[in-house]
XYZ file of C-alpha atoms in Angstrom:
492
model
C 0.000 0.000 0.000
C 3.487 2.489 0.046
C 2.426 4.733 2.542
C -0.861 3.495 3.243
C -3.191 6.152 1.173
C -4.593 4.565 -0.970
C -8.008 2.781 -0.538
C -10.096 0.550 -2.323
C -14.111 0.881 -2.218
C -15.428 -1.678 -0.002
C -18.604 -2.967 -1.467
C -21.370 -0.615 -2.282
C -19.482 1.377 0.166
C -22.067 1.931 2.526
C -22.181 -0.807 4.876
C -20.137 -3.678 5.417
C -21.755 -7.421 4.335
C -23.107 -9.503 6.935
C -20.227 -11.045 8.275
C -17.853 -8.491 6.771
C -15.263 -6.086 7.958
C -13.929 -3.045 6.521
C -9.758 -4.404 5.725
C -7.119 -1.258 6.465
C -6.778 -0.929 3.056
C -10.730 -0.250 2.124
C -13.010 2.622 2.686
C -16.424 3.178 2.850
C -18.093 6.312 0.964
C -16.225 9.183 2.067
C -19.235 10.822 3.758
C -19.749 7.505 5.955
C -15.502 7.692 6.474
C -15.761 10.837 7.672
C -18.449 9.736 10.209
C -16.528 7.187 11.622
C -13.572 9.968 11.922
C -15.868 12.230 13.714
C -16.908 8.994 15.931
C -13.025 8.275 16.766
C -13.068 11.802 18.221
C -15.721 11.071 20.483
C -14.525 7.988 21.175
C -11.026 9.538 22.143
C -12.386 12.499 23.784
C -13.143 11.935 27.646
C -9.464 10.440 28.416
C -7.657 12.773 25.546
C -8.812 16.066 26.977
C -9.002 15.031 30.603
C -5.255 13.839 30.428
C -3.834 17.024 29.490
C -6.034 18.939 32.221
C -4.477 16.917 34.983
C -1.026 16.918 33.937
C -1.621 20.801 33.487
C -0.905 21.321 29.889
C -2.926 23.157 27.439
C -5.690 21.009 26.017
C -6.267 22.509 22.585
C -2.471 21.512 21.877
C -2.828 18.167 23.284
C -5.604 17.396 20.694
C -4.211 19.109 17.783
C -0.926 17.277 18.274
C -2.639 13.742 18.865
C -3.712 14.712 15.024
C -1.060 14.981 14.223
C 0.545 12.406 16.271
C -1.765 10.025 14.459
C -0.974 10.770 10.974
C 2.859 10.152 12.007
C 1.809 6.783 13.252
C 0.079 5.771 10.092
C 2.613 6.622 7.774
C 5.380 4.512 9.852
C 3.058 1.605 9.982
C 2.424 2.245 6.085
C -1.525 1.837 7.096
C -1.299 -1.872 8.210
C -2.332 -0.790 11.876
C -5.251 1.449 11.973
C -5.232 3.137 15.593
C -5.671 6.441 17.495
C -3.080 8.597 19.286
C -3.952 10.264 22.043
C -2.406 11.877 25.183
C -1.646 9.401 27.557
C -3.016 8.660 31.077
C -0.129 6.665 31.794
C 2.025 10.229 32.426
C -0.278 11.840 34.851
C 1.219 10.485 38.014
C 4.688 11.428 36.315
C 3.621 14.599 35.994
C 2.150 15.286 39.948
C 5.118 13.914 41.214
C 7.365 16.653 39.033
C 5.161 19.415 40.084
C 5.191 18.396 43.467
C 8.863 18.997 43.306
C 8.890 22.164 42.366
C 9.203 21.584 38.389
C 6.460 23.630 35.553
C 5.257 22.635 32.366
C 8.212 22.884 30.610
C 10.140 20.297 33.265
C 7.201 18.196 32.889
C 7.336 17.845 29.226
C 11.427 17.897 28.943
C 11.028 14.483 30.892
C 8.609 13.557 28.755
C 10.356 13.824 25.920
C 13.431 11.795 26.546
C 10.209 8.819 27.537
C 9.828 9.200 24.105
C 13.370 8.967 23.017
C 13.806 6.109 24.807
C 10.731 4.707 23.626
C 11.706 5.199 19.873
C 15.237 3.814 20.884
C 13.146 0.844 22.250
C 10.967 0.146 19.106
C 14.351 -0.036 17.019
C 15.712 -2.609 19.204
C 12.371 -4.861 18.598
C 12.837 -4.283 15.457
C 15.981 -5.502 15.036
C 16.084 -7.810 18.028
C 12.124 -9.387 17.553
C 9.506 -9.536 20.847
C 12.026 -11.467 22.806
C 13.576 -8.829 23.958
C 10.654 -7.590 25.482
C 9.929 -10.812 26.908
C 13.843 -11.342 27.757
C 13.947 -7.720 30.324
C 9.847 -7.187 31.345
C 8.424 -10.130 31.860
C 4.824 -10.435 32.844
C 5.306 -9.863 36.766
C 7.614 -6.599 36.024
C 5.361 -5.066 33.512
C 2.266 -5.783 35.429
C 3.837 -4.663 38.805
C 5.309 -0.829 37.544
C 1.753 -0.524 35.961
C 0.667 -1.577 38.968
C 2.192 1.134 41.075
C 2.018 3.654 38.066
C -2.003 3.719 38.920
C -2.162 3.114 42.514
C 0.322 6.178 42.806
C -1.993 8.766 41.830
C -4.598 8.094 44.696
C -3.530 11.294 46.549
C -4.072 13.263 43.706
C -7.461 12.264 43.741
C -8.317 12.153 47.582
C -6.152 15.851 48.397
C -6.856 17.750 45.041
C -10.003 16.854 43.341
C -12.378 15.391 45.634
C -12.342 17.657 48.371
C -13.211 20.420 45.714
C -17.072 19.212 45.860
C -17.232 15.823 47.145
C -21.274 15.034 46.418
C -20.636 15.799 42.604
C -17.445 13.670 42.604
C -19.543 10.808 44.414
C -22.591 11.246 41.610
C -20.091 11.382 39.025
C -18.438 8.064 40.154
C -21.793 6.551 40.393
C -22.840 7.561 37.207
C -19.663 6.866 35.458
C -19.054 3.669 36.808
C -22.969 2.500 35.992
C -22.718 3.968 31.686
C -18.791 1.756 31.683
C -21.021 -1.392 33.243
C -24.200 -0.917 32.079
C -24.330 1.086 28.435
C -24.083 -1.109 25.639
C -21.347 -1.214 23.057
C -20.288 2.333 21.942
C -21.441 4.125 24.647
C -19.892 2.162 27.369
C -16.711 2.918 25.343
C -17.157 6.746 26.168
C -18.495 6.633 29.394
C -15.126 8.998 30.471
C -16.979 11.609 28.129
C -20.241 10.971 28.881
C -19.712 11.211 32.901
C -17.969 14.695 32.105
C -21.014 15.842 30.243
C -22.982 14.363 33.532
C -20.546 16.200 35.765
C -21.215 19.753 33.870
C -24.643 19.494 34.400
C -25.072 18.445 38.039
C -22.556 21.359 38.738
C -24.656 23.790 37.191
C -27.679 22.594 38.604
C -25.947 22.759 41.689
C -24.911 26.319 41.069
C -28.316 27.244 40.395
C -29.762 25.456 43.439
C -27.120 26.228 46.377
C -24.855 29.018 45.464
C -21.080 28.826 45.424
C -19.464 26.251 47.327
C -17.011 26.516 49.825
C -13.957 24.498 49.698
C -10.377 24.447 48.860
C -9.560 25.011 44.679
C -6.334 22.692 43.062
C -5.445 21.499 46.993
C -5.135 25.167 47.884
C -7.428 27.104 50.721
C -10.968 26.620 51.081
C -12.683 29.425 49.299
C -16.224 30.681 47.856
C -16.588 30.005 44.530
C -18.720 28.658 41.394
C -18.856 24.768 40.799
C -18.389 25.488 37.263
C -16.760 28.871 35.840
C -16.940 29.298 32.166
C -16.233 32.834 32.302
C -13.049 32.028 30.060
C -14.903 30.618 27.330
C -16.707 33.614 26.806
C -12.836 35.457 26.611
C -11.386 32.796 24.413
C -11.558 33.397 20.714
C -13.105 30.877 17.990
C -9.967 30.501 16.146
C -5.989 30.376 17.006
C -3.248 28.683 17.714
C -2.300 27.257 21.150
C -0.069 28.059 23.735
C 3.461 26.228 22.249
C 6.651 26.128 24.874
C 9.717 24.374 24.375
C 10.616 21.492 27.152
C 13.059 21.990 29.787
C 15.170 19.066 31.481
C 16.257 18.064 34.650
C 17.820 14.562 35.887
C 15.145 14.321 38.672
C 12.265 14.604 36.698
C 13.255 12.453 33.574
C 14.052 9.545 36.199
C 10.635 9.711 37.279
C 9.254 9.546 34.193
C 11.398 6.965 32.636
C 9.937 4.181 34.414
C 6.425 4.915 31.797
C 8.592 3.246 28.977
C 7.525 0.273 30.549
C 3.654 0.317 30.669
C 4.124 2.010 27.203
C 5.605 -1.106 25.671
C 3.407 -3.302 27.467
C 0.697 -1.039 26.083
C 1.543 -1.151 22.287
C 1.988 -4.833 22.413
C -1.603 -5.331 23.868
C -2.838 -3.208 21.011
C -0.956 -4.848 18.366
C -2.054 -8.294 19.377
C -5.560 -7.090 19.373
C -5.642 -4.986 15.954
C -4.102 -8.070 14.400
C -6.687 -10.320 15.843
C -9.472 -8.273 15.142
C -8.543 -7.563 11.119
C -7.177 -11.660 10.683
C -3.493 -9.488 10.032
C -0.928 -11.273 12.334
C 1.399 -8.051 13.174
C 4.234 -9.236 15.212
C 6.275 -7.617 12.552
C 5.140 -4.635 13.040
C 5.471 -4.237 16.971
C 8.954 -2.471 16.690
C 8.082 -0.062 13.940
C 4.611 0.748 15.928
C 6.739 0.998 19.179
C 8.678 3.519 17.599
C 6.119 5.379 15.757
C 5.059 5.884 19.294
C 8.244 7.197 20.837
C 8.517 9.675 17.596
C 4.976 10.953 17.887
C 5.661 12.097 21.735
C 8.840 13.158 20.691
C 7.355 15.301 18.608
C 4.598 16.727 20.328
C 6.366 17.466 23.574
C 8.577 19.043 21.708
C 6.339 22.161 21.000
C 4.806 21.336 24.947
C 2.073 18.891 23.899
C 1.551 15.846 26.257
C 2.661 12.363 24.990
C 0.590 9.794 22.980
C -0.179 6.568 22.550
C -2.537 4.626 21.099
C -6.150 4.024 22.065
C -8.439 1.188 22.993
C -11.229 3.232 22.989
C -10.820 3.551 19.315
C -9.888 0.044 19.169
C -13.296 -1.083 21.036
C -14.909 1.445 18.146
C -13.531 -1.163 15.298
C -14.573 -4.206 16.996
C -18.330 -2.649 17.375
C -18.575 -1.260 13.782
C -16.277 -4.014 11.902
C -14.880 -0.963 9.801
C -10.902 -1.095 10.645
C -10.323 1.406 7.556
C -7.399 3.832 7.960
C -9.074 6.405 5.912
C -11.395 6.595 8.910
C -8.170 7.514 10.923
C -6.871 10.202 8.749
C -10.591 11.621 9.053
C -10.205 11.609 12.845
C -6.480 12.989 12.740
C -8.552 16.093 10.332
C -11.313 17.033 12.899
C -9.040 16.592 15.820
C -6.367 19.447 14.320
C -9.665 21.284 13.421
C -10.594 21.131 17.230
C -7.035 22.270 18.116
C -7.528 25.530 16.401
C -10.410 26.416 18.362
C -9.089 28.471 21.608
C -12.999 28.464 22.533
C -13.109 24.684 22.525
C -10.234 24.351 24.909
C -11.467 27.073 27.251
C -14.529 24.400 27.798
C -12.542 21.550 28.273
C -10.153 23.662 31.110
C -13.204 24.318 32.974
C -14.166 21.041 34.089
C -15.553 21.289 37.863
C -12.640 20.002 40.340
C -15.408 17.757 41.632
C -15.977 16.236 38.260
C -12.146 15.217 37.889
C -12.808 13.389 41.261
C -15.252 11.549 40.636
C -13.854 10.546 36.935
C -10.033 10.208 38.571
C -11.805 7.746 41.179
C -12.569 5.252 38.412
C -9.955 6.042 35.955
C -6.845 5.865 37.823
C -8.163 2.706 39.598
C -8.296 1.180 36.266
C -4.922 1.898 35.405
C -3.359 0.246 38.624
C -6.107 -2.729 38.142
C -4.708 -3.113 34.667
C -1.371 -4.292 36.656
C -3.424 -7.283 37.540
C -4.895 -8.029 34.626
C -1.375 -7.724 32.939
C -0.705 -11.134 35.798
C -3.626 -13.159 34.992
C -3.141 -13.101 31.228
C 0.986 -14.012 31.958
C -0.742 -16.371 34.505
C 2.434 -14.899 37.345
C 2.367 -17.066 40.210
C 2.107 -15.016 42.737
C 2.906 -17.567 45.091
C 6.820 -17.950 44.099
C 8.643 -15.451 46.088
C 10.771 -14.943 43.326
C 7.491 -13.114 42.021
C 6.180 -11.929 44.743
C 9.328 -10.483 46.877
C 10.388 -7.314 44.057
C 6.215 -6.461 43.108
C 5.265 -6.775 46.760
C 8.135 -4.115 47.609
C 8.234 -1.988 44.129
C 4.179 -1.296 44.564
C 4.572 0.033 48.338
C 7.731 2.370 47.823
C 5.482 3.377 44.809
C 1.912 4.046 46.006
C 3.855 5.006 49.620
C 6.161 7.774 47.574
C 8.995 6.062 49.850
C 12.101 8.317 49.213
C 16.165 6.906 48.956
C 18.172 10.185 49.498
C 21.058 9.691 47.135
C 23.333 13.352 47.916
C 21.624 16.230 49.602
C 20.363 17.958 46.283
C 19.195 14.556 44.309
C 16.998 11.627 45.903
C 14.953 8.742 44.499
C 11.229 8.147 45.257
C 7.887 7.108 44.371
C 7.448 5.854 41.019
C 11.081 5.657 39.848
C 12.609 4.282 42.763
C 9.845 1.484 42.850
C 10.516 0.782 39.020
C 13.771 0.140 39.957
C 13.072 -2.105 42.483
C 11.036 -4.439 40.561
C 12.698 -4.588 37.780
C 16.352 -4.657 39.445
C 15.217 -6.654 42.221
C 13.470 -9.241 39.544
C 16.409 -9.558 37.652
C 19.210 -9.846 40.358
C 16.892 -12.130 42.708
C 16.417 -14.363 39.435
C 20.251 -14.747 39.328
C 20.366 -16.038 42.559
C 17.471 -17.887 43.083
C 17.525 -21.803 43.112
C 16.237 -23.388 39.705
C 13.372 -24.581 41.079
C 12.032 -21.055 41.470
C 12.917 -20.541 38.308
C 10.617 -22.864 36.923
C 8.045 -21.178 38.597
C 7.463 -23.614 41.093
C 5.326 -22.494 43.863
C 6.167 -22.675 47.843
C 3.292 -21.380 49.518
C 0.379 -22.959 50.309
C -1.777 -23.876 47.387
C -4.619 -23.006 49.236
C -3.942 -19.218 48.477
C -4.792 -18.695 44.991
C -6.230 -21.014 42.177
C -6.163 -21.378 38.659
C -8.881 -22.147 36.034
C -7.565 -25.220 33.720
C -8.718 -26.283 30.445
C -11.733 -24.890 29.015
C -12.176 -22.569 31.429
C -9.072 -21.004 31.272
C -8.131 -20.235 27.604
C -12.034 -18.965 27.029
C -10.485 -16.434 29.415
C -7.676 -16.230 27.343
C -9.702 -16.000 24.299
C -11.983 -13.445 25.851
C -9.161 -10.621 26.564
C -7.498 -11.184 22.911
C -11.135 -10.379 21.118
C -11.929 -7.745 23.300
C -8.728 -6.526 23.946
C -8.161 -2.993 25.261
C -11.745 -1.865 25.917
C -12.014 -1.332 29.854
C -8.226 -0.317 29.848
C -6.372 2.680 29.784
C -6.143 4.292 27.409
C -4.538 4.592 26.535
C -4.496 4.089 26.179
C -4.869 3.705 28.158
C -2.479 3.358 29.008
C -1.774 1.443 29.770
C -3.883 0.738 28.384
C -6.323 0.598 29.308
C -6.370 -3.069 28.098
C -4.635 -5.918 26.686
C -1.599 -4.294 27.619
C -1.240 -1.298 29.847
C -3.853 1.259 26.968
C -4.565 3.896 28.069
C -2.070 4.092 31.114
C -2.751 6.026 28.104
């Protein structure tokens, strides 16, 4: 397909056969195509604009530049793996942990950006190397632990910044969110992020109406009178111009705390190449490195200018598997309307005014999920959880991680949190494996068997079978990160 631009009708081009998907290389009518663009966009929305907001970088650049991010990917892939950029989830505990220390946006996305270089240096080693590298240095119980601890270290966030802002809307927006991911079907339980912000608007206006400013403390500052929801700067912001660009910034501290995201990122990108190339019939092993590196360049390239970083989507893959239409014209529709959306100051003025009680009640749900997809990242590499050899590095990596333990190094440079964790599991994997008896090795449990089970036979791979087809839908991002899914999507 040389750069993967050209399409061939499918059909009549309006609607695939009973039976029938829509192959990367084929289109629909180019009125339907654009549709299903506009329906990636939606599909992308909730976690893509929420992302930025909490890492506290501009949205209107985060979307234009996961447009743009997007187009990059396809081209490297040369169309064969239809899939969304977005910004990802996976970097908003990175980026708390920064601030907390003192660093601004431009520290933030400085670390950011050497993530990405090391995540484009990564994809060229798997494509030179093949998977086994990956499988060689992060094995299951590493990937799923730093995920793991990734997730689970964002809980303060939630409980000292958000959800003392207006703790009854957070708690309706939970409930509500949680009820449209469990109870909507198909499509709209894939946007239930965007659909319990659109919730969370409402019940603060109708809470504006009803009771009057709130009092209570803005961003984790002092407790103060003020409106649920302020849109006095959309009325300010104009319908068209460009974003706010800055150039990154970087310092040792921060980039060590954000390094250990290359992880979940390449556990991320392999979940969502397994599952594109299930879904299409289009084994694409091969193209794991070149995707892995698309990746790294795309977030390269956007933090550059001070976007977030991207990754790719299982919201947008759960949109393919419910329409059957896997089309990469659809893609370069979406990429269109999302750099449209970037020009629109007005847009992103909406977006920045989400209600800190919203966020809480969203971040409640969403950063759970990342951390939780730490666990599911276990039960599909079935870890045995009861060979210390497993259990020993996760069990300490996850508590210096959620408990931001801190290893002073010299009196101006320490260790903490989510890089000093990393390091733990994967160092403490790695070394304990080299000394460990060969028994352990093989994975042979010591503690009682009575402590966990495992399903056998039938039961067992139709749980296997069910994460591959559905791969990345309640993930990340991406995600989801991790994503959110099959791998780590949508941390995203």
């Amino acid at each position: 397909m040389g750069l993967g631009v050209g399409w061939t009708l499918h059909g009549d081009g309006r609607t695939p056969a009973p039976g029938a998907v829509v192959r990367p290389d084929e289109r629909l009518s180019w009125p339907r195509t654009a549709g299903l663009g506009a329906q990636h966009v939606v599909a992308m929305f909730g976690a893509s604009f929420v992302a930025p907001v909490l890492m506290g970088l501009d949205p209107n650049l985060a979307i234009m530049m996961s447009g743009v991010a997007t187009a990059v990917f396809l081209l490297a892939t040369r169309g064969r793996v239809p899939s969304y950029l977005g910004c990802s989830l996976a970097f908003v505990g990175v980026a708390a942990a920064i601030r907390a220390g003192g660093g601004d946006s431009a520290v933030v996305t400085g670390a950011v950006f050497v993530v990405g270089v090391a995540l484009f240096l990564a994809g060229l080693a798997v494509r030179h190397f093949g998977a086994r590298v990956i499988h060689a240095t992060m094995p299951p119980v590493v990937t799923g632990a730093v995920v793991m601890l990734i997730g689970f270290n964002l809980a303060p966030v939630t409980a000292s910044t958000y959800w003392p802002q207006d703790q009854w809307t957070a708690l309706l927006v939970m409930a509500f969110t949680g009820l449209a991911v469990v109870c909507l079907p198909g499509f709209w339980s894939r946007i239930a992020i965007f659909l319990g912000l659109v919730f969370g608007y409402a019940i603060s206006w109708v809470f504006d109406l009803a009771f009057g400013k709130i009092h209570s403390p803005v961003g984790g500052g002092e407790a103060v009178d003020h409106w649920r929801l302020d849109l006095s700067g959309v009325g300010k912001a104009d319908w068209i111009g460009l974003p706010a660009f800055h150039a990154p910034a970087f310092e040792w501290s921060a980039i060590l705390i954000a390094l250990p995201v290359v992880i979940a990122l390449i556990a991320e990108n392999a979940g969502h190449i397994k599952a594109v190339g299930e879904m299409t019939g289009d084994p694409l092993d091969d193209q794991l490195g070149t995707a892995i590196a698309a990746d790294g360049a795309a977030s390269m390239l956007s933090t550059a200018v001070g976007g977030p970083p991207n990754t790719t989507y299982s919201e947008n893959i759960g949109v393919m598997a419910a329409t059957r239409v896997y089309s990469t014209a659809a893609y370069w529709a979406a990429a269109g309307f999302a750099l449209l959306f970037g020009l629109c100051p007005k847009f992103g003025a909406v977006v920045a005014a989400i209600p800190g009680g919203v966020l809480g009640g969203i971040t409640v749900i969403l950063y759970g999920m990342i951390g939780l997809l730490g666990a599911q990242i276990w039960l599909n590499g079935r870890v045995d959880l009861r060979n210390p050899l497993n259990l020993v590095p996760a069990a300490a990596g996850i508590i210096i991680g959620i408990g931001g333990v801190q290893l002073r190094i010299t009196d101006t440079f320490e260790l903490g949190g989510i890089a000093l964790g990393t390091i733990v599991v994967v160092g403490g994997y790695h070394t304990l494996r080299y000394f460990a008896p060969a028994h352990l090795k093989g994975q042979e449990p010591l503690l009682d068997a009575g402590t966990s089970a495992y399903d056998d036979g039938d039961g067992r791979n139709g749980r296997d079978e069910r994460d591959g087809r559905n791969g990345d839908r309640d993930g990340g991002g991406d995600g989801g990160g991790a994503g959110r899914g099959g791998g780590p999507d949508k941390p995203r």
